[in-house]
Short mmCIF file of C-alpha atoms and ligand atoms in Angstrom, two decimals:
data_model
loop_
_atom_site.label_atom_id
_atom_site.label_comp_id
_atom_site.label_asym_id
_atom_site.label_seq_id
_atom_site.Cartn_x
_atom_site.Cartn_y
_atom_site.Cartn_z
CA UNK A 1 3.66 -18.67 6.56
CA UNK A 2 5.32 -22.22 5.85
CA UNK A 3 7.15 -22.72 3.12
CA UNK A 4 3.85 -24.84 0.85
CA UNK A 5 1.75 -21.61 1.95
CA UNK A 6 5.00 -19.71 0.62
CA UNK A 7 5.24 -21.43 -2.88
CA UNK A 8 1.31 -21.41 -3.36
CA UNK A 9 1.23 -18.18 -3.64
CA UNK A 10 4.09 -17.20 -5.46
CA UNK A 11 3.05 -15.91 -9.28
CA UNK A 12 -0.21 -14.82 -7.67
CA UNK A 13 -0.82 -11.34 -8.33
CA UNK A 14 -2.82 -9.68 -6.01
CA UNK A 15 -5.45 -6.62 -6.11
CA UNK A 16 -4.14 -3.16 -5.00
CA UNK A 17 -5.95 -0.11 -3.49
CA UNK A 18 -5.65 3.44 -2.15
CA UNK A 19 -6.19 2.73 1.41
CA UNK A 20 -5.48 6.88 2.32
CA UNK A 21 -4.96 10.12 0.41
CA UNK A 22 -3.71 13.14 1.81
CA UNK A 23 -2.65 16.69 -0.05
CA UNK A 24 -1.30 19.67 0.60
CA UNK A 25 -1.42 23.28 -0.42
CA UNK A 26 0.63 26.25 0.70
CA UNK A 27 -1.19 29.09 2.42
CA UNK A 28 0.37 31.71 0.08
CA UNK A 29 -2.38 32.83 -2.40
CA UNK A 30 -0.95 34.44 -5.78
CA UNK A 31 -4.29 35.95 -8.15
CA UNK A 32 -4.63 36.93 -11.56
CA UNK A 33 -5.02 40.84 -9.66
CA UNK A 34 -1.56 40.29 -8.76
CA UNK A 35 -0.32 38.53 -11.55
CA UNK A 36 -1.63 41.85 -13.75
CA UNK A 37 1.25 43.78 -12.34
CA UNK A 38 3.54 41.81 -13.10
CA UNK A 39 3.16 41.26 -16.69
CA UNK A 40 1.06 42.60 -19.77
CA UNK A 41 -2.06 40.43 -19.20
CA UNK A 42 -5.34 40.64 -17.51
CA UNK A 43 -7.59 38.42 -15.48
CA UNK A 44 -10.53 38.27 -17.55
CA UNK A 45 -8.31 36.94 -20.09
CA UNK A 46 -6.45 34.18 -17.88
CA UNK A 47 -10.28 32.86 -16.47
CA UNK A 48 -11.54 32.45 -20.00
CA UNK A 49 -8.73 31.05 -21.71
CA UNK A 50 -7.79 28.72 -18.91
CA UNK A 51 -10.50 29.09 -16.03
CA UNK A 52 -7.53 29.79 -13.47
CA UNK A 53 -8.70 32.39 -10.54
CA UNK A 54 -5.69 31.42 -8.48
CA UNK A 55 -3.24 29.40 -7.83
CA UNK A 56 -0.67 28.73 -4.36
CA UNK A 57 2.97 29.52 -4.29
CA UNK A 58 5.23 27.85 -1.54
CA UNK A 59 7.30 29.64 0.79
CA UNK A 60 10.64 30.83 -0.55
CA UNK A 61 12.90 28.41 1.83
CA UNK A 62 9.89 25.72 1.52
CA UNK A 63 11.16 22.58 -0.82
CA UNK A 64 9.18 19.47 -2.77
CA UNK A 65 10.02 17.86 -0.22
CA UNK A 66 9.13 19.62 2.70
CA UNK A 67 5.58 19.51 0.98
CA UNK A 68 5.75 15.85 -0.30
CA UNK A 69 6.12 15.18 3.34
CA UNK A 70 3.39 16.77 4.85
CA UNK A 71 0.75 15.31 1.63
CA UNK A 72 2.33 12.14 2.86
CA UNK A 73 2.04 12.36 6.75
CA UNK A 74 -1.89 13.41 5.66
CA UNK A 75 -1.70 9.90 3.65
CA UNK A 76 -0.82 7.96 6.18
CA UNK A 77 -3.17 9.28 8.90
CA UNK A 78 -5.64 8.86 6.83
CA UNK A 79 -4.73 5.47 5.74
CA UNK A 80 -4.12 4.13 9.69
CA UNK A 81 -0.31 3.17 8.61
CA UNK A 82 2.57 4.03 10.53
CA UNK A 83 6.17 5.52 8.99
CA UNK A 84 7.38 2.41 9.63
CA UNK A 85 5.18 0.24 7.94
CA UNK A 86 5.83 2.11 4.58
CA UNK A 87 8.56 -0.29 2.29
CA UNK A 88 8.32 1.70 -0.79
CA UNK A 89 8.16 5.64 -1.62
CA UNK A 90 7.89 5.99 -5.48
CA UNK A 91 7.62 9.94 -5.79
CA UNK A 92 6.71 11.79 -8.83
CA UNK A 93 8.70 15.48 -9.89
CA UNK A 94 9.78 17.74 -12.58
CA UNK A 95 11.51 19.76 -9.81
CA UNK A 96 13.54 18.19 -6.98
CA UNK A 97 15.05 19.59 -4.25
CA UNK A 98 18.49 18.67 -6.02
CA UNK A 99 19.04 17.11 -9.12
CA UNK A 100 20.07 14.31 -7.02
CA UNK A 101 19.82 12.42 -4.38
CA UNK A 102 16.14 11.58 -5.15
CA UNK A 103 13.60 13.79 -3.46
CA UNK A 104 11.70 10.17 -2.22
CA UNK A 105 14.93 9.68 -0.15
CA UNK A 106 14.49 13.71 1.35
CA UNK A 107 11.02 12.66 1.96
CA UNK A 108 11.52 9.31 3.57
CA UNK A 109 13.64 11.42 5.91
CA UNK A 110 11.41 14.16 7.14
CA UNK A 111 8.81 11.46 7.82
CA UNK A 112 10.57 8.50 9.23
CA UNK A 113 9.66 5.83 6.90
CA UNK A 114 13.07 4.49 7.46
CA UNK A 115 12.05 0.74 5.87
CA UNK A 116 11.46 2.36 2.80
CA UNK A 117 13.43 1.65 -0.40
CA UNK A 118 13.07 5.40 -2.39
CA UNK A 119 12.97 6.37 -5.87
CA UNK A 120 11.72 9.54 -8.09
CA UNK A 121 10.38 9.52 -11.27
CA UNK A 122 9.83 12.01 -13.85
CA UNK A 123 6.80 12.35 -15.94
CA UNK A 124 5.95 16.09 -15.86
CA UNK A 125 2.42 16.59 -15.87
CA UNK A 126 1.32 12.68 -15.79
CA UNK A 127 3.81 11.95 -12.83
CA UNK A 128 1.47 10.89 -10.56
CA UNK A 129 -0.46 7.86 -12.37
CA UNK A 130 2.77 6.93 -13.75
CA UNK A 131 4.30 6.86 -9.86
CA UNK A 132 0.87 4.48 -8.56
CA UNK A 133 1.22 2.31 -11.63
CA UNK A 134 5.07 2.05 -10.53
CA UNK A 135 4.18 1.05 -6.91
CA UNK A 136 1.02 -0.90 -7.94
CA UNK A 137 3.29 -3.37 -9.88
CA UNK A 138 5.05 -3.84 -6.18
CA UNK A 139 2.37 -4.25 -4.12
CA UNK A 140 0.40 -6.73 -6.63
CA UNK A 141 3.71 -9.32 -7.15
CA UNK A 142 3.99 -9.24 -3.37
CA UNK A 143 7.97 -7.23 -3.33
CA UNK A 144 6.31 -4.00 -1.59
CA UNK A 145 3.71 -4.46 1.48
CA UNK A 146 2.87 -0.86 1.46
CA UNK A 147 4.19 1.70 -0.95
CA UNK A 148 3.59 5.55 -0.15
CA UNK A 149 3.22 7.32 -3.59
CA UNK A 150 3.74 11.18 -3.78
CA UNK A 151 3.52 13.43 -6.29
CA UNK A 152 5.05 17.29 -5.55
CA UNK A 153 5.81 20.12 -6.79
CA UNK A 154 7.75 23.72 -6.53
CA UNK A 155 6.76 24.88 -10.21
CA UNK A 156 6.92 28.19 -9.20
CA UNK A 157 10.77 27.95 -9.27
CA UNK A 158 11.00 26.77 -12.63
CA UNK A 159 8.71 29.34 -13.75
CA UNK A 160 9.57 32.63 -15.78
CA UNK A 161 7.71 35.42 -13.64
CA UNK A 162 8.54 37.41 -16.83
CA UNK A 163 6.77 35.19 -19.52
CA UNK A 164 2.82 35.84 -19.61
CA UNK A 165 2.38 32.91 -21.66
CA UNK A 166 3.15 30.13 -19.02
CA UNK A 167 3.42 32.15 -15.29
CA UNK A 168 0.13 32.27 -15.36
CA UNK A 169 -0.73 28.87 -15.67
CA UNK A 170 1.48 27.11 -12.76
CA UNK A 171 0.83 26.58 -8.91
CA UNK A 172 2.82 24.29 -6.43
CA UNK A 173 1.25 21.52 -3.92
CA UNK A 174 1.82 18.38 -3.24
CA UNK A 175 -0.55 14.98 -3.25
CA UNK A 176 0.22 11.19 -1.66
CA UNK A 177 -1.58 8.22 -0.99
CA UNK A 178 -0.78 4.80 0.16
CA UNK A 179 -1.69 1.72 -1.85
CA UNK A 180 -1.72 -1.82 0.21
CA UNK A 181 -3.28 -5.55 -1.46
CA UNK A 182 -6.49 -5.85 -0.50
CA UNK A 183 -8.54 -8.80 -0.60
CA UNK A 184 -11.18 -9.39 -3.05
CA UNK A 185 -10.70 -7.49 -6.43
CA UNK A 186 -11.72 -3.89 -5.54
CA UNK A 187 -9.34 -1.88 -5.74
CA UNK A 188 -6.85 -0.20 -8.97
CA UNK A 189 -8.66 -1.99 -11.93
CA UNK A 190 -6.85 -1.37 -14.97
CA UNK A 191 -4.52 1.52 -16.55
CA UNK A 192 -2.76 2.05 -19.57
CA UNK A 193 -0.04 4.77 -20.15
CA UNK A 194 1.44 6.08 -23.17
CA UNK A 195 4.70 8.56 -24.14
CA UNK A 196 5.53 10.35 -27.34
CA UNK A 197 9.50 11.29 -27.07
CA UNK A 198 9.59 12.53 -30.43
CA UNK A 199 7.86 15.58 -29.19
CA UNK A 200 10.13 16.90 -26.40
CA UNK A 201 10.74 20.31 -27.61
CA UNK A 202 7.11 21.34 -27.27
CA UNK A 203 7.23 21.64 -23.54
CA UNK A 204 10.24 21.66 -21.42
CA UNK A 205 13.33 23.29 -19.46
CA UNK A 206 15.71 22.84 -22.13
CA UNK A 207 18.82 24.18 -19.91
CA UNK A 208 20.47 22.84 -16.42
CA UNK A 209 20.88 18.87 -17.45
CA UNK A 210 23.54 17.25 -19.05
CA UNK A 211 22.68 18.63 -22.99
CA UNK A 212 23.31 22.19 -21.78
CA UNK A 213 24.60 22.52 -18.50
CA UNK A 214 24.20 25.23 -16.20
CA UNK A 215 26.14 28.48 -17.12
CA UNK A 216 26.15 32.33 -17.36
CA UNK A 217 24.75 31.52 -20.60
CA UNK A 218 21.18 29.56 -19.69
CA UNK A 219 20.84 31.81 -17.02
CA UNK A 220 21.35 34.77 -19.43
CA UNK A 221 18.93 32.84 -22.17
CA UNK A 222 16.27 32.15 -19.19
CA UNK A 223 16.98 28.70 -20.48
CA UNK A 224 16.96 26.95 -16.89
CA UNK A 225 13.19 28.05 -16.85
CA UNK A 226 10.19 26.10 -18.39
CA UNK A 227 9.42 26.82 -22.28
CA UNK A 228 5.71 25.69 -23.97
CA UNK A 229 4.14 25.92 -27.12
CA UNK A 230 0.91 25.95 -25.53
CA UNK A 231 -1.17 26.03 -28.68
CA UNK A 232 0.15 22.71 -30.00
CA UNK A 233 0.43 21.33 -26.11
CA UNK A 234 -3.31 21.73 -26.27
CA UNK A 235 -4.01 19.90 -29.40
CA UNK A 236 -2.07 16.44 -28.17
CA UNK A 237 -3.61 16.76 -24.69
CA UNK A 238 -7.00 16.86 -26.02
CA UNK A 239 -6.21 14.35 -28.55
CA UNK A 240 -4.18 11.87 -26.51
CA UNK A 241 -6.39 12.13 -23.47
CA UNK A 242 -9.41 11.66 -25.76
CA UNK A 243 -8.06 8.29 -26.64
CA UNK A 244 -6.73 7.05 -23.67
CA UNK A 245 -9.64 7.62 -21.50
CA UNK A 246 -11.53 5.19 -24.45
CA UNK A 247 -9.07 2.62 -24.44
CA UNK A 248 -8.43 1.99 -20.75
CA UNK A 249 -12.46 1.26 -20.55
CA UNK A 250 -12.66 -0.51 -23.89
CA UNK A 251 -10.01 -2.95 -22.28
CA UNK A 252 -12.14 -4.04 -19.46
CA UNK A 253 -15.52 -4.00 -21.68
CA UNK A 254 -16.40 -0.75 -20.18
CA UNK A 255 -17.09 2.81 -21.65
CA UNK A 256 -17.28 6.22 -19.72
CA UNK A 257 -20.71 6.15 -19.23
CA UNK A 258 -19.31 3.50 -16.41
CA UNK A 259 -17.38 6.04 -14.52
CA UNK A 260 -18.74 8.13 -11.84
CA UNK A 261 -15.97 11.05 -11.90
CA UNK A 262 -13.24 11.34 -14.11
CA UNK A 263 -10.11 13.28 -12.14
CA UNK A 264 -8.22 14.71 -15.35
CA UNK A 265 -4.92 16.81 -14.68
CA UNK A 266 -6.14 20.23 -14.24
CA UNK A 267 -4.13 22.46 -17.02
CA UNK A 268 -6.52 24.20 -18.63
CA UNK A 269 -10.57 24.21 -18.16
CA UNK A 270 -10.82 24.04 -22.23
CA UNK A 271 -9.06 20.80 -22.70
CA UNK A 272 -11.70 19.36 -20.08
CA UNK A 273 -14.57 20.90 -21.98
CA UNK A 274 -13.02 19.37 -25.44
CA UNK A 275 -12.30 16.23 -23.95
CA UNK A 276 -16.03 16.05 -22.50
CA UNK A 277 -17.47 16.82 -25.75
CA UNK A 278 -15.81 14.23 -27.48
CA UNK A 279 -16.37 11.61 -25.05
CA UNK A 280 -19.71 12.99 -24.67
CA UNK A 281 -19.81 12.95 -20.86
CA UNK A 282 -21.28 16.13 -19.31
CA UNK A 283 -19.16 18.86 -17.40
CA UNK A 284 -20.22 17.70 -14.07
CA UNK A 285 -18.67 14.53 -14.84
CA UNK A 286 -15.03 16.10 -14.24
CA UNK A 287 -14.01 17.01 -10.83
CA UNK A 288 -12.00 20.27 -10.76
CA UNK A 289 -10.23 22.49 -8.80
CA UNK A 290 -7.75 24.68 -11.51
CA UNK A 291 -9.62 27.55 -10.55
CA UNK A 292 -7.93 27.67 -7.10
CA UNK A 293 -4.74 25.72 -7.83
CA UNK A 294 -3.72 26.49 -11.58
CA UNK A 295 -1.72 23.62 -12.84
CA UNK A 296 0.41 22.09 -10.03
CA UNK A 297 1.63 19.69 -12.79
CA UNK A 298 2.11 15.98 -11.79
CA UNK A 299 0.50 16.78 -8.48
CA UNK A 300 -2.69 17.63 -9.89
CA UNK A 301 -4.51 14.90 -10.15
CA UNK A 302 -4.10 13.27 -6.76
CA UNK A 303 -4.56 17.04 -5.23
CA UNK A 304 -8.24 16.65 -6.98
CA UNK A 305 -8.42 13.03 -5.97
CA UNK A 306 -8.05 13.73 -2.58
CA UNK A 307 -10.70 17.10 -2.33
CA UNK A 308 -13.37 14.95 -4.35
CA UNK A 309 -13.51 12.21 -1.73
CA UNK A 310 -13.03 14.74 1.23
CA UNK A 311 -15.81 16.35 -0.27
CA UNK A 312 -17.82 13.24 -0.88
CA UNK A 313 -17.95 13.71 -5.03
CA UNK A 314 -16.28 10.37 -4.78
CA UNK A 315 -17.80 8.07 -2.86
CA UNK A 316 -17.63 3.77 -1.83
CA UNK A 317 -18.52 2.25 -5.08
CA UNK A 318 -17.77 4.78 -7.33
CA UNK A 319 -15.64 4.14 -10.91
CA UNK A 320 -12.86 6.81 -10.68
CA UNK A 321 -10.73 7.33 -13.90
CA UNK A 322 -7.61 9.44 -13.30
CA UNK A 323 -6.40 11.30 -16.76
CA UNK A 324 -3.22 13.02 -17.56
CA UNK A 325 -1.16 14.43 -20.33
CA UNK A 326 2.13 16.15 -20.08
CA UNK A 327 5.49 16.72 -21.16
CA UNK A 328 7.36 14.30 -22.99
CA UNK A 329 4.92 13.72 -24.36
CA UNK A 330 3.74 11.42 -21.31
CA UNK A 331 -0.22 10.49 -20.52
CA UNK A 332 -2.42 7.92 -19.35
CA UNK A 333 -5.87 6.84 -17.87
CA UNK A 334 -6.56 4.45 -14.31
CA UNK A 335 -9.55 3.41 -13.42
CA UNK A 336 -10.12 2.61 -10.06
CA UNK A 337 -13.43 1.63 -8.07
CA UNK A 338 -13.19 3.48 -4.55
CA UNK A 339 -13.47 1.19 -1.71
CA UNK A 340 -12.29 2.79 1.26
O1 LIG B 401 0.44 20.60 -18.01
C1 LIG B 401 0.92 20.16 -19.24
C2 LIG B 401 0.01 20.48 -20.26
N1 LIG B 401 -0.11 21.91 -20.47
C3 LIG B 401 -1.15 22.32 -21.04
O2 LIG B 401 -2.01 21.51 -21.26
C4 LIG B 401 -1.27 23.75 -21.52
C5 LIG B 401 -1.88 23.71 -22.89
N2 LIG B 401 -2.09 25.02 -23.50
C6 LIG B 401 -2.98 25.91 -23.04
O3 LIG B 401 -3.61 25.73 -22.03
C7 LIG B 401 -3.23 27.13 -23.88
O4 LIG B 401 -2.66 26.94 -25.16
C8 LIG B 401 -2.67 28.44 -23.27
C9 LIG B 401 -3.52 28.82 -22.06
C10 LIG B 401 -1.23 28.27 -22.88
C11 LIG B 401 -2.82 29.58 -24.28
O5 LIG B 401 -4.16 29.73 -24.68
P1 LIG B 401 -4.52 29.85 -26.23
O6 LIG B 401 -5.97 30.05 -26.33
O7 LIG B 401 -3.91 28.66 -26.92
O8 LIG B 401 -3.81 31.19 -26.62
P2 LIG B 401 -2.72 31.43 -27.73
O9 LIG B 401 -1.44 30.82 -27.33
O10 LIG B 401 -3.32 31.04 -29.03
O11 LIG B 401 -2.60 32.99 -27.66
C12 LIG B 401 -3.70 33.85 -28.01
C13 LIG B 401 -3.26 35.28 -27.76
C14 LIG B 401 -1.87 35.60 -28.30
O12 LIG B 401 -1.89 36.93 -28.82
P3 LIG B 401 -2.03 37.20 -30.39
O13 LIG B 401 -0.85 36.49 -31.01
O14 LIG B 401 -3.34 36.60 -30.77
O15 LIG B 401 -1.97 38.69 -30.46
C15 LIG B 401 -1.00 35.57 -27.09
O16 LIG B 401 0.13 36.39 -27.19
O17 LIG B 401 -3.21 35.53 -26.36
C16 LIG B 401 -1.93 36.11 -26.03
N3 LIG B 401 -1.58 35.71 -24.69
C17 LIG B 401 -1.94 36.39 -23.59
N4 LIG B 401 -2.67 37.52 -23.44
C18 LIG B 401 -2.88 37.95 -22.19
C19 LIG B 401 -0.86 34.61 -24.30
N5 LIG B 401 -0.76 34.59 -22.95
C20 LIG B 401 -1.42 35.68 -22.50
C21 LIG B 401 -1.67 36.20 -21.21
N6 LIG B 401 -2.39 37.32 -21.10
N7 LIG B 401 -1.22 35.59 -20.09
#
């Protein structure tokens, strides 16, 4: 490139897309049979109240990382890039391997990407649009060529096998994709995020970080394990996601009659159904796979991403709108046309 070339295109941005997905799930199989005799519940009452048959627990010496890695070595196959060829891995957990160094950097590692600058992020439930909107900015100004974005997670060990009103919710699995410029303007077409800190306390792990460390204590208090209000949870997610799946297609003069599939993060099959109904867009709209996974948190969405277009729900063309809500409060709507 000479330099003219060079300073021509500097300030251009330029148009990003998903040029492979890849996810994966551990073999182990936990249902709500099992889950009955563990604690006071049932699994008539788990499938109507949340639609959840099943979900997949990793292995006990198996890390986020270890399955990061193998969603993102399914990525890149899928995409045609090499390890090498990867300069950015933005990753997306609410449970590391450690709470430091990143889990990007573990990743990295295990798959050789070893031009790769690494970070983590931590979004909870919405970590991995707000990971691809991370890298997107990258790739579009021209600092990252191709950015690996992965989105993991080990919920099960953050989990309180004694607490019916959350174990039965969670699963663990891992998504990835890589995002590269492409040329004409097909591609990631518009997003918009939003976060609501003054509601914190309604989902979290409240013990572990620096406002109550580790001690005999949390670990007596089963603080160091995830706490929800689910009822009100529900209520923002339906609200928030209502309103953000609107505004991302208002901003480009669109509405959701536009969109072939919406992807939304698969918690609970009642927030879809409210969220449908309000939007007026019919079930088969959503694409969704809680009943076999449960809610693998901010791996969900690119887990479902990845099955509809393996499937062929999603196909060339298509208007895709990824939609997540989580803790934080965290959420946020992309619409993307497919074009691989
Ligand atoms: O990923 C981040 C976002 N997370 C979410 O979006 C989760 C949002 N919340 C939810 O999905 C739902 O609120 C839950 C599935 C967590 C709970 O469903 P719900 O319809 O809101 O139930 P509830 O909390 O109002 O509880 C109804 C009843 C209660 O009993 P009483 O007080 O009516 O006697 C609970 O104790 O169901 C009871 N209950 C259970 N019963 C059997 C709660 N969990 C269970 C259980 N098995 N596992």
């Amino acid at each position: 490139m000479s330099k003219k070339e060079k300073f021509s295109d500097a300030g251009r941005l330029r148009t990003v897309s998903i040029a492979g997905t890849g996810s994966y799930m551990p073999e182990r199989i936990m249902t709500n049979a099992e889950l009955e005799t563990m604690v006071e519940t049932s699994s008539e009452w788990i499938v109507t109240r949340t639609g959840i048959a099943e979900r997949r627990l990793a292995g006990e010496s198996e890390t986020t990382s270890d399955m990061g890695a193998e969603a993102a070595r399914r990525a890149l196959a899928d995409a045609g890039v090499s390890p090498e060829e990867v300069d950015l891995i933005v990753l997306a957990t609410i449970t590391p391997d450690l709470p430091f160094p990143n889990t990007a950097c573990l990743v990295q590692d295990k798959i050789g990407a070893k031009n790769a600058a690494c970070f983590s992020l931590e979004a909870a439930c919405s970590g991995f649009v707000f990971a691809m909107e991370t890298a997107r900015q990258f790739v579009a100004t021209g600092a990252a060529k191709t950015a690996l974005v992965v989105a993991a997670e080990k919920m099960s060990s953050i989990i309180d096998w004694t607490d019916r009103e959350t174990c039965v919710l969670f699963g663990d699995g891992a998504g990835a994709c890589v995002l590269k410029a492409a040329e004409g303007d097909k591609g990631l077409v518009h997003a918009v995020l939003g976060s609501n800190g003054a509601l914190a306390e309604l989902l979290m792990v409240p013990g572990g970080g620096s406002r109550l460390p580790f001690s005999e204590e949390v670990l007596r208090e089963r603080n160091h394990y995830l706490k929800m209000e689910g009822r009100e949870v529900f209520k923002h997610a339906v609200k928030s996601m209502t309103a953000i799946a609107q505004q991302v297609c208002a901003e480009k003069g669109l509405t959701t009659k536009d969109v072939a599939c919406i992807v939304p993060h698969q918690a609970n099959i009642r927030i879809i159904e409210a969220i449908g109904q309000r939007l007026g867009e019919p079930k088969e709209k959503f694409f969704i796979n809680l009943d076999r996974y449960g809610n693998t948190s901010g791996a969900s969405v690119i887990v479902a991403l990845d099955e509809a277009v393996r499937s062929g729900v999603i196909k060339r063309g298509d208007l895709v709108m990824l939609l997540v809500f989580g803790g934080g409060f965290t959420w946020g709507a992309s619409l993307l046309e497919w074009s691989k």
